[in-house]
Tab-separated table of C-alpha atoms and ligand atoms in Angstrom:
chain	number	residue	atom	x	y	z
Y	12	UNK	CA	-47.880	-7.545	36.428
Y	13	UNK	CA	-46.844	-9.917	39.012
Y	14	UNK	CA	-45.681	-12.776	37.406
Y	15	UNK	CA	-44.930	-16.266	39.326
Y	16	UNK	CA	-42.545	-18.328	36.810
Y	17	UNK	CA	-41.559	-22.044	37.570
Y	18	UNK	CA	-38.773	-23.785	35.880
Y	19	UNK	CA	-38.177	-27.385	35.901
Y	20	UNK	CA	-35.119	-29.165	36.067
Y	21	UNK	CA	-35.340	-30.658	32.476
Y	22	UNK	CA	-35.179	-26.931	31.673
Y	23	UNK	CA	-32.562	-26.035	33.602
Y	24	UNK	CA	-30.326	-29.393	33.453
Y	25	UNK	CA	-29.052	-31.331	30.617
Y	26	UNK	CA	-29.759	-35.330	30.762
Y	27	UNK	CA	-27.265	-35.400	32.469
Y	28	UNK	CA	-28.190	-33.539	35.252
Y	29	UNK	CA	-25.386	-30.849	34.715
Y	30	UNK	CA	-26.572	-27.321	34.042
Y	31	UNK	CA	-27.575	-25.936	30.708
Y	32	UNK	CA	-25.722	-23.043	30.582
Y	33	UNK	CA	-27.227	-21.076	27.472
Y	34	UNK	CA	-30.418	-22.169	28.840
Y	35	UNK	CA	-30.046	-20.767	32.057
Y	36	UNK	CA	-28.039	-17.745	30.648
Y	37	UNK	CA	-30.801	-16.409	28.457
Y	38	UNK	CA	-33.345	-17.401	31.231
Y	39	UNK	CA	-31.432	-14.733	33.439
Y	40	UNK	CA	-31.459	-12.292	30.797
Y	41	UNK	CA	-35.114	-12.544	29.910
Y	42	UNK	CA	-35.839	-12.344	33.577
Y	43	UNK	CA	-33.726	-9.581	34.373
Y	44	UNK	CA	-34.472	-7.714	31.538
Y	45	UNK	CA	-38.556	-8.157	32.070
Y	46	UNK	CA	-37.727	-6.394	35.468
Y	47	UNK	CA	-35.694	-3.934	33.694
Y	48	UNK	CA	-39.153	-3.026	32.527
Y	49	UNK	CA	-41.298	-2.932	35.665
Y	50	UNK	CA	-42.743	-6.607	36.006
Y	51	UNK	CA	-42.658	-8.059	39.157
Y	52	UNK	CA	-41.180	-11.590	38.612
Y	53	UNK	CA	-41.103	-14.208	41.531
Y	54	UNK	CA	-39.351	-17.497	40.339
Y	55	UNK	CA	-39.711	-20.912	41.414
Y	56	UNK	CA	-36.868	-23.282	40.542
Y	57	UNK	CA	-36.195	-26.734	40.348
Y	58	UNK	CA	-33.156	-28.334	39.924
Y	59	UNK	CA	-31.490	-29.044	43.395
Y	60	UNK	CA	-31.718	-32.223	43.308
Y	61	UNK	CA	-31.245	-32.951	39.693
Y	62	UNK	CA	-28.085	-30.710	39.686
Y	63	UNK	CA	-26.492	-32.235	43.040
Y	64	UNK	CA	-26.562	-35.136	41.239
Y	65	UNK	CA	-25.028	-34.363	38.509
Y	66	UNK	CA	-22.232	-32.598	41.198
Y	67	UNK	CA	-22.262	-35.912	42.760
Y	68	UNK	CA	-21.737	-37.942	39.964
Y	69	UNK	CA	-24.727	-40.344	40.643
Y	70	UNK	CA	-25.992	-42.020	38.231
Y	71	UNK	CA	-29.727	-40.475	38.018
Y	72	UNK	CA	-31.762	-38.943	39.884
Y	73	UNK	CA	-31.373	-40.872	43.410
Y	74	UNK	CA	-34.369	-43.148	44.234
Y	75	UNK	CA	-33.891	-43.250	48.230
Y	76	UNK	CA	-35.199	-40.288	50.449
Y	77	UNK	CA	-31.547	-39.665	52.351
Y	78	UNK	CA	-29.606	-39.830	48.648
Y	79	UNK	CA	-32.191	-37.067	47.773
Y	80	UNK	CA	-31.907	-34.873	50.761
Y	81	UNK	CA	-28.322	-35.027	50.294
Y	82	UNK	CA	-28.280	-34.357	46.842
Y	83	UNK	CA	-30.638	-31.597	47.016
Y	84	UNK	CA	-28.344	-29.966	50.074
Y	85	UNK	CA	-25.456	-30.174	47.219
Y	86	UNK	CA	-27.414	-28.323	44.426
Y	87	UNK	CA	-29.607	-26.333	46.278
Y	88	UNK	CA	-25.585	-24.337	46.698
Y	89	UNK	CA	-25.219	-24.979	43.208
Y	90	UNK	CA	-27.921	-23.354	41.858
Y	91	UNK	CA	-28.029	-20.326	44.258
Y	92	UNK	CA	-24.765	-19.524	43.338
Y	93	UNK	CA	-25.313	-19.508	39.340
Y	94	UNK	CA	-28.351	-17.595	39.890
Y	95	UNK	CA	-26.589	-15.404	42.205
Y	96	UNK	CA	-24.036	-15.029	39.656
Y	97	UNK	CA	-25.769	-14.685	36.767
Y	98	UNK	CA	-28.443	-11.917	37.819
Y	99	UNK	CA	-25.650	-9.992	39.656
Y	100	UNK	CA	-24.259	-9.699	35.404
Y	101	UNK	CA	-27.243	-7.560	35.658
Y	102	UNK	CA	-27.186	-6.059	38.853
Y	103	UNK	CA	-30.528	-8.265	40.336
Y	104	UNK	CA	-30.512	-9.370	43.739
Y	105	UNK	CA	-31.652	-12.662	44.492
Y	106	UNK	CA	-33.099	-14.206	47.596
Y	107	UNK	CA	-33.479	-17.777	48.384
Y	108	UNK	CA	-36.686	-18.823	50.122
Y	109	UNK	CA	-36.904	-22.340	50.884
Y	110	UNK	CA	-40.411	-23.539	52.143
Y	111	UNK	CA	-42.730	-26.693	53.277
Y	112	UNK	CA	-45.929	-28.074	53.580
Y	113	UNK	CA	-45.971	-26.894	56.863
Y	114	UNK	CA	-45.355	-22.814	55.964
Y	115	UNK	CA	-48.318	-22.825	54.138
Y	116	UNK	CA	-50.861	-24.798	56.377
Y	117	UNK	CA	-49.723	-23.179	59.794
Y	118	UNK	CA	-51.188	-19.299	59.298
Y	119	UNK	CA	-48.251	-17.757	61.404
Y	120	UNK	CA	-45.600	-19.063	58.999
Y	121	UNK	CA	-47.788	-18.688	56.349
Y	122	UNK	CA	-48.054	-14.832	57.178
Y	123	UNK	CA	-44.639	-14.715	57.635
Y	124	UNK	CA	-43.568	-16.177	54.492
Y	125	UNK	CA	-45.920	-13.475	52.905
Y	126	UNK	CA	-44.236	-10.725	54.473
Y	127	UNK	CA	-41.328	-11.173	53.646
Y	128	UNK	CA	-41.864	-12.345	49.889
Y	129	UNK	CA	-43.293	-8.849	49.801
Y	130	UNK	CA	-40.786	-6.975	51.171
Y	131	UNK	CA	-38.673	-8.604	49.272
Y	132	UNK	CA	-40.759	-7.544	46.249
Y	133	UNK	CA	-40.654	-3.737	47.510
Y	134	UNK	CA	-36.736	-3.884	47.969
Y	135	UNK	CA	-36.413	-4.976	44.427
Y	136	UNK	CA	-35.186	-8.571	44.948
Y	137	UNK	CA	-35.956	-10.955	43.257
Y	138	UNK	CA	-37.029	-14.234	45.490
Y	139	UNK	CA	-36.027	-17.651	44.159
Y	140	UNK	CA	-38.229	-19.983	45.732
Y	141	UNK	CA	-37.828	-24.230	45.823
Y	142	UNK	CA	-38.993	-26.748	48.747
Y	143	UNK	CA	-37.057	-27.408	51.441
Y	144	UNK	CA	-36.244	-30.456	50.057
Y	145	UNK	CA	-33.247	-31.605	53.142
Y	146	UNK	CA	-36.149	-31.391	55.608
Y	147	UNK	CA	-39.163	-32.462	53.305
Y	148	UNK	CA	-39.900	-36.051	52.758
Y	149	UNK	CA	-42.232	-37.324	49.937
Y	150	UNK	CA	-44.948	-38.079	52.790
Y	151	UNK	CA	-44.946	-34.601	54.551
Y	152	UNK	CA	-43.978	-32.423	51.496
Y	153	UNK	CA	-45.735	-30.116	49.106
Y	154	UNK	CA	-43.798	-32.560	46.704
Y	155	UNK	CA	-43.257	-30.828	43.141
Y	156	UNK	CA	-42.543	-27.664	42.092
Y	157	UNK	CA	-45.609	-27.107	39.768
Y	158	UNK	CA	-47.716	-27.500	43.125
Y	159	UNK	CA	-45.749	-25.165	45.186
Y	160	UNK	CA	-45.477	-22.507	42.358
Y	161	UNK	CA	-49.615	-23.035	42.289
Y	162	UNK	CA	-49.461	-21.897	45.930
Y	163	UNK	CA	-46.791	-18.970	45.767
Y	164	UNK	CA	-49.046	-17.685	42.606
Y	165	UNK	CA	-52.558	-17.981	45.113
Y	166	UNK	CA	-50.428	-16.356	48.530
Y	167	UNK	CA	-48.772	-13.905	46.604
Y	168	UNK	CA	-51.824	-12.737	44.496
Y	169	UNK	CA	-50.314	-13.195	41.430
Y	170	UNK	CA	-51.610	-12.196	38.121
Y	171	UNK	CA	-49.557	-14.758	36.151
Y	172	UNK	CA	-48.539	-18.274	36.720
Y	173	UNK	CA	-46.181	-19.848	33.898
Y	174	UNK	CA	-45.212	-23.155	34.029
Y	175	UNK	CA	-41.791	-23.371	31.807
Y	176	UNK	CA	-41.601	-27.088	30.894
Y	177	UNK	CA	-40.153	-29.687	28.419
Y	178	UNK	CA	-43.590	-29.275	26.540
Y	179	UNK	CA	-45.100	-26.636	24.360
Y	180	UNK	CA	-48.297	-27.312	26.365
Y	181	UNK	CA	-51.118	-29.168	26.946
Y	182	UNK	CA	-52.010	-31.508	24.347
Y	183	UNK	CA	-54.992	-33.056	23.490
Y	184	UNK	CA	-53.172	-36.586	23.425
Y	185	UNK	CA	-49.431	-37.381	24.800
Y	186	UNK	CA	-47.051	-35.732	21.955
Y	187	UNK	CA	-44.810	-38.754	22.474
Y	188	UNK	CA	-47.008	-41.408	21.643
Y	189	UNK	CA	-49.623	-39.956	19.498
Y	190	UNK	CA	-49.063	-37.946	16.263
Y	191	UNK	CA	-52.353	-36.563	15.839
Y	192	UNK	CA	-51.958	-34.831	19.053
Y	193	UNK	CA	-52.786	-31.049	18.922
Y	194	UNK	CA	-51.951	-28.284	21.164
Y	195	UNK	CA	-54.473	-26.919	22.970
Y	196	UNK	CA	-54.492	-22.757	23.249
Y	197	UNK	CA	-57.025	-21.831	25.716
Y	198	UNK	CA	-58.396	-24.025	29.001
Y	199	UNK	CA	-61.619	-21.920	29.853
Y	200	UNK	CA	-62.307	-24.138	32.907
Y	201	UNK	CA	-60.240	-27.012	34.200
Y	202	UNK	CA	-62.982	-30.179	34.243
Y	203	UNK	CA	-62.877	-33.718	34.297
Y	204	UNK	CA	-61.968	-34.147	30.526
Y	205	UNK	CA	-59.019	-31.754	30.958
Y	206	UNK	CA	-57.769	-33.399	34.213
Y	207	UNK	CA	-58.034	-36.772	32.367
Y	208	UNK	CA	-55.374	-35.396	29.762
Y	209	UNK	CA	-52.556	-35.881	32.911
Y	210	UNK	CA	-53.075	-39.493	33.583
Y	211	UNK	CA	-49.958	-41.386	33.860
Y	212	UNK	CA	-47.259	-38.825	32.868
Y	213	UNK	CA	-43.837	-37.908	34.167
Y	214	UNK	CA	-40.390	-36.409	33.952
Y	215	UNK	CA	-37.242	-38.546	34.500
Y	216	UNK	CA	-35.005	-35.416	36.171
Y	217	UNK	CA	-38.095	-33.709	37.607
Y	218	UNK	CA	-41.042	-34.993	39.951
Y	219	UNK	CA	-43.609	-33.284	37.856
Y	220	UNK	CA	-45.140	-34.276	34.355
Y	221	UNK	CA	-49.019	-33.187	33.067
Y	222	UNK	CA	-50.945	-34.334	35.935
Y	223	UNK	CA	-49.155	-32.024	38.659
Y	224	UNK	CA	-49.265	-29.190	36.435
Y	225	UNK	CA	-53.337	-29.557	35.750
Y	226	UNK	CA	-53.441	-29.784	39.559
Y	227	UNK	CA	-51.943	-26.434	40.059
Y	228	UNK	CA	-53.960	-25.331	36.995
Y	229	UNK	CA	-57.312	-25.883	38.965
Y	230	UNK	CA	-55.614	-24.010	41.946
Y	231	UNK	CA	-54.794	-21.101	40.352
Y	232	UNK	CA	-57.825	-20.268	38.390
Y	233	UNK	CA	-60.320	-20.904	41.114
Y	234	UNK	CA	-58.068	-18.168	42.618
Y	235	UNK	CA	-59.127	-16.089	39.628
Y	236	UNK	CA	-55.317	-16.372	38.379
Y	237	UNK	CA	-54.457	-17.426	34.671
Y	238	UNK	CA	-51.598	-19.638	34.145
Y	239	UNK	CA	-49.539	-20.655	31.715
Y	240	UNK	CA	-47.841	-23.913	30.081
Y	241	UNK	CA	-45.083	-23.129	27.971
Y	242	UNK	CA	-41.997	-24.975	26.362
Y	243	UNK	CA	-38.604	-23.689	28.707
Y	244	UNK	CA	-36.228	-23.995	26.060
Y	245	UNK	CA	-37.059	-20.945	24.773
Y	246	UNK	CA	-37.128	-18.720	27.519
Y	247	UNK	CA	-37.935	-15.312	24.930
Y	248	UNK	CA	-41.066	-16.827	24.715
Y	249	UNK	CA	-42.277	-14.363	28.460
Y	250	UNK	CA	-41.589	-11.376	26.829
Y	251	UNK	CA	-44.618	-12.833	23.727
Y	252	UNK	CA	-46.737	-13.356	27.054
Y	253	UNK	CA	-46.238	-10.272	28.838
Y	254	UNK	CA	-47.117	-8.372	25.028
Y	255	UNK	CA	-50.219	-10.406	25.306
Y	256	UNK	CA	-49.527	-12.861	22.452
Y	257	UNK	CA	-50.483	-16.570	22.489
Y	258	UNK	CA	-47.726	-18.788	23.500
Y	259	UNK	CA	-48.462	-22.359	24.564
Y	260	UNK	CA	-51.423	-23.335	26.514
Y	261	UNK	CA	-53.450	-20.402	28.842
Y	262	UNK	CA	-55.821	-21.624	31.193
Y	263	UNK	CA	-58.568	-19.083	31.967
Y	264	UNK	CA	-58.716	-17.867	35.739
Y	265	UNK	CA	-62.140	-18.387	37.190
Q	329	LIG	N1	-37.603	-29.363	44.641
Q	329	LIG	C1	-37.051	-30.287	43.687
Q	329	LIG	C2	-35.652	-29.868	43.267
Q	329	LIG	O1	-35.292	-28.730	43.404
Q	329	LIG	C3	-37.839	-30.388	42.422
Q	329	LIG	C4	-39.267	-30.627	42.523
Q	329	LIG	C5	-39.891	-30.665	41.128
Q	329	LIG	O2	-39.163	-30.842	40.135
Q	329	LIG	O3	-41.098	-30.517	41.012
Q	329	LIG	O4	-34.916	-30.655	42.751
């Protein structure tokens, strides 16, 4: 299988915006080991700019576009260089592929982008994808991470997208606020009544929340890929998915 995995900063990052090392350790392991055993895994990671700031010491995540850039430059470095690290342990190679907006509407980069994601693929890297978030501003960029995995997943023909987030899945009601709130297993077709479940959510490290990851949901599966909502603190949970089992919320590729 090729599988497209996206992991979120509130995954990768403790509150306070410093790395989560067993996190990210058994992340790499699960990752490295899956390829161990013929998957083709492309990642897409968050956590530049939530991890620059933590390097930084700011206070949060910054609010201001050039704080953000700058922050991202820091921890884009950052988290290259623990991946880099960390997959080396078990002799991966990773590749950093940093993209915008415009590399998927313009069909030259586009192709490009393709090309070498699949060479890459052949060569037995393993790309780490992100936005270029120093040259992408909220106005002209793809914006979140759930969106930009969506479109890796759709260019790359992937036959998995999973979302790892700070949620189990999609819930019939928020989690947070409601207690009768159940888990929903299986999205046959992303409608109205399952977009509606995103209204107003986010993530205070991340940009995403429910409503970006429904979006990407719908792009996927009219693709005719499935994806995947699953809770990224326990990062074991890919090798249940790849064996088939249920494990958070599916929804059905068109
Ligand atoms: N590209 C951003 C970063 O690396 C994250 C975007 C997102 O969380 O969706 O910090």
């Amino acid at each position: 299988m090729r599988i497209v995995v996206k992991i979120g900063t509130s995954t990768l990052a403790h509150d306070t915006g410093r790395l989560n090392i067993r996190r990210v350790r058994s992340l790499v392991s699960v990752l490295s080991d899956l390829k161990n055993s013929g998957e083709e895994i492309i990642l897409v990671s968050s956590g530049a700019i939530g991890m620059g700031a933590g390097k930084l010491s700011l206070p949060g995540r910054p609010a201001d576009i050039p704080t953000k850039q700058a922050a991202a430059a820091v921890g884009q470095c950052e988290l290259m260089y623990v991946y880099d690290k960390l997959f080396g342990e078990y002799h991966h190679t990773v590749a950093q592929i940093l993209l915008t907006a415009d590399d998927f509407e313009d069909p030259v980069k586009h192709g490009n982008f393709l090309n070498t994601l699949r060479r890459l693929l052949e060569l037995g890297a393993l790309p780490i994808i992100n936005e270029n978030d120093t040259v992408a501003t909220a106005e002209l960029g793809i914006g979140d991470n759930d969106t930009l995995s969506a479109l890796v997943a759709v260019g790359a023909d992937a036959d998995l997208l999973v979302l790892m987030s700070d949620i189990d899945g999609l819930y019939t009601a928020d989690p947070h606020k409601d207690g009768e709130a159940k888990l929903i297993p299986v999205v046959e077709s992303v409608d109205d009544g399952i977009m509606s479940l995103g209204e107003g959510s986010s993530s205070s490290l991340g940009t995403g929340g429910m409503r970006t990851k429904l979006n990407a949901a719908k792009l996927v599966t009219a693709h005719g890929t499935d994806m995947i909502i699953c809770n990224g603190a326990s990062p074991e949970l890919l090798y249940d998915i790849c064996d088939g089992k249920q494990v958070g919320t599916r929804f059905k590729g068109a």
